[in-house]
Amino acid sequence: MTNMEEIVAQALAKVDNDRYKLSLVVAKRAEELANGAAPKVNLDKNKVKCADIALIEIAQDKLQILENKVEHYK
């Protein structure tokens, strides 16, 4: 498995292996990042795609997911 495949597998586990829910959460968080939100992981938004950052944040439990709504840990 490649590194990104492992990240996707970890992120899927956080949403009960629901690919549709994961895609919604990634899209919402990627939009927030594109609109200026700071990443919750130590990555440069100019070098890494917003969707990839969102997946990594989900896989690393940096976001709390509530029914297709993204809440940031404080």
mmCIF file with all atom_site columns, C-alpha atoms in Angstrom, residues 1-30:
data_model
loop_
_atom_site.group_PDB
_atom_site.id
_atom_site.type_symbol
_atom_site.label_atom_id
_atom_site.label_alt_id
_atom_site.label_comp_id
_atom_site.label_asym_id
_atom_site.label_entity_id
_atom_site.label_seq_id
_atom_site.pdbx_PDB_ins_code
_atom_site.Cartn_x
_atom_site.Cartn_y
_atom_site.Cartn_z
_atom_site.occupancy
_atom_site.B_iso_or_equiv
_atom_site.pdbx_formal_charge
_atom_site.auth_seq_id
_atom_site.auth_comp_id
_atom_site.auth_asym_id
_atom_site.auth_atom_id
_atom_site.pdbx_PDB_model_num
ATOM 1  C CA . MET A 1 1  ? 0.000   0.000  0.000  1.00 0.00 ? 1  MET A CA 1
ATOM 2  C CA . THR A 1 2  ? 1.227   3.487  -0.752 1.00 0.00 ? 2  THR A CA 1
ATOM 3  C CA . ASN A 1 3  ? 1.316   6.184  1.871  1.00 0.00 ? 3  ASN A CA 1
ATOM 4  C CA . MET A 1 4  ? -1.792  7.946  0.488  1.00 0.00 ? 4  MET A CA 1
ATOM 5  C CA . GLU A 1 5  ? -3.697  4.643  0.382  1.00 0.00 ? 5  GLU A CA 1
ATOM 6  C CA . GLU A 1 6  ? -2.887  4.155  4.065  1.00 0.00 ? 6  GLU A CA 1
ATOM 7  C CA . ILE A 1 7  ? -4.070  7.691  4.851  1.00 0.00 ? 7  ILE A CA 1
ATOM 8  C CA . VAL A 1 8  ? -7.341  7.104  2.982  1.00 0.00 ? 8  VAL A CA 1
ATOM 9  C CA . ALA A 1 9  ? -7.847  3.807  4.840  1.00 0.00 ? 9  ALA A CA 1
ATOM 10 C CA . GLN A 1 10 ? -7.277  5.556  8.181  1.00 0.00 ? 10 GLN A CA 1
ATOM 11 C CA . ALA A 1 11 ? -9.636  8.387  7.234  1.00 0.00 ? 11 ALA A CA 1
ATOM 12 C CA . LEU A 1 12 ? -12.300 5.895  6.126  1.00 0.00 ? 12 LEU A CA 1
ATOM 13 C CA . ALA A 1 13 ? -12.070 4.178  9.498  1.00 0.00 ? 13 ALA A CA 1
ATOM 14 C CA . LYS A 1 14 ? -12.928 7.510  11.164 1.00 0.00 ? 14 LYS A CA 1
ATOM 15 C CA . VAL A 1 15 ? -16.244 7.693  9.260  1.00 0.00 ? 15 VAL A CA 1
ATOM 16 C CA . ASP A 1 16 ? -17.291 4.040  9.684  1.00 0.00 ? 16 ASP A CA 1
ATOM 17 C CA . ASN A 1 17 ? -15.963 3.142  6.211  1.00 0.00 ? 17 ASN A CA 1
ATOM 18 C CA . ASP A 1 18 ? -18.609 5.336  4.574  1.00 0.00 ? 18 ASP A CA 1
ATOM 19 C CA . ARG A 1 19 ? -16.957 6.629  1.385  1.00 0.00 ? 19 ARG A CA 1
ATOM 20 C CA . TYR A 1 20 ? -19.806 9.038  0.670  1.00 0.00 ? 20 TYR A CA 1
ATOM 21 C CA . LYS A 1 21 ? -19.553 10.638 4.110  1.00 0.00 ? 21 LYS A CA 1
ATOM 22 C CA . LEU A 1 22 ? -15.771 10.861 3.773  1.00 0.00 ? 22 LEU A CA 1
ATOM 23 C CA . SER A 1 23 ? -16.079 12.598 0.410  1.00 0.00 ? 23 SER A CA 1
ATOM 24 C CA . LEU A 1 24 ? -18.517 15.147 1.870  1.00 0.00 ? 24 LEU A CA 1
ATOM 25 C CA . VAL A 1 25 ? -16.290 15.903 4.845  1.00 0.00 ? 25 VAL A CA 1
ATOM 26 C CA . VAL A 1 26 ? -13.140 16.136 2.707  1.00 0.00 ? 26 VAL A CA 1
ATOM 27 C CA . ALA A 1 27 ? -14.883 18.481 0.262  1.00 0.00 ? 27 ALA A CA 1
ATOM 28 C CA . LYS A 1 28 ? -16.155 20.736 3.062  1.00 0.00 ? 28 LYS A CA 1
ATOM 29 C CA . ARG A 1 29 ? -12.790 20.890 4.823  1.00 0.00 ? 29 ARG A CA 1
ATOM 30 C CA . ALA A 1 30 ? -10.893 21.399 1.541  1.00 0.00 ? 30 ALA A CA 1
#
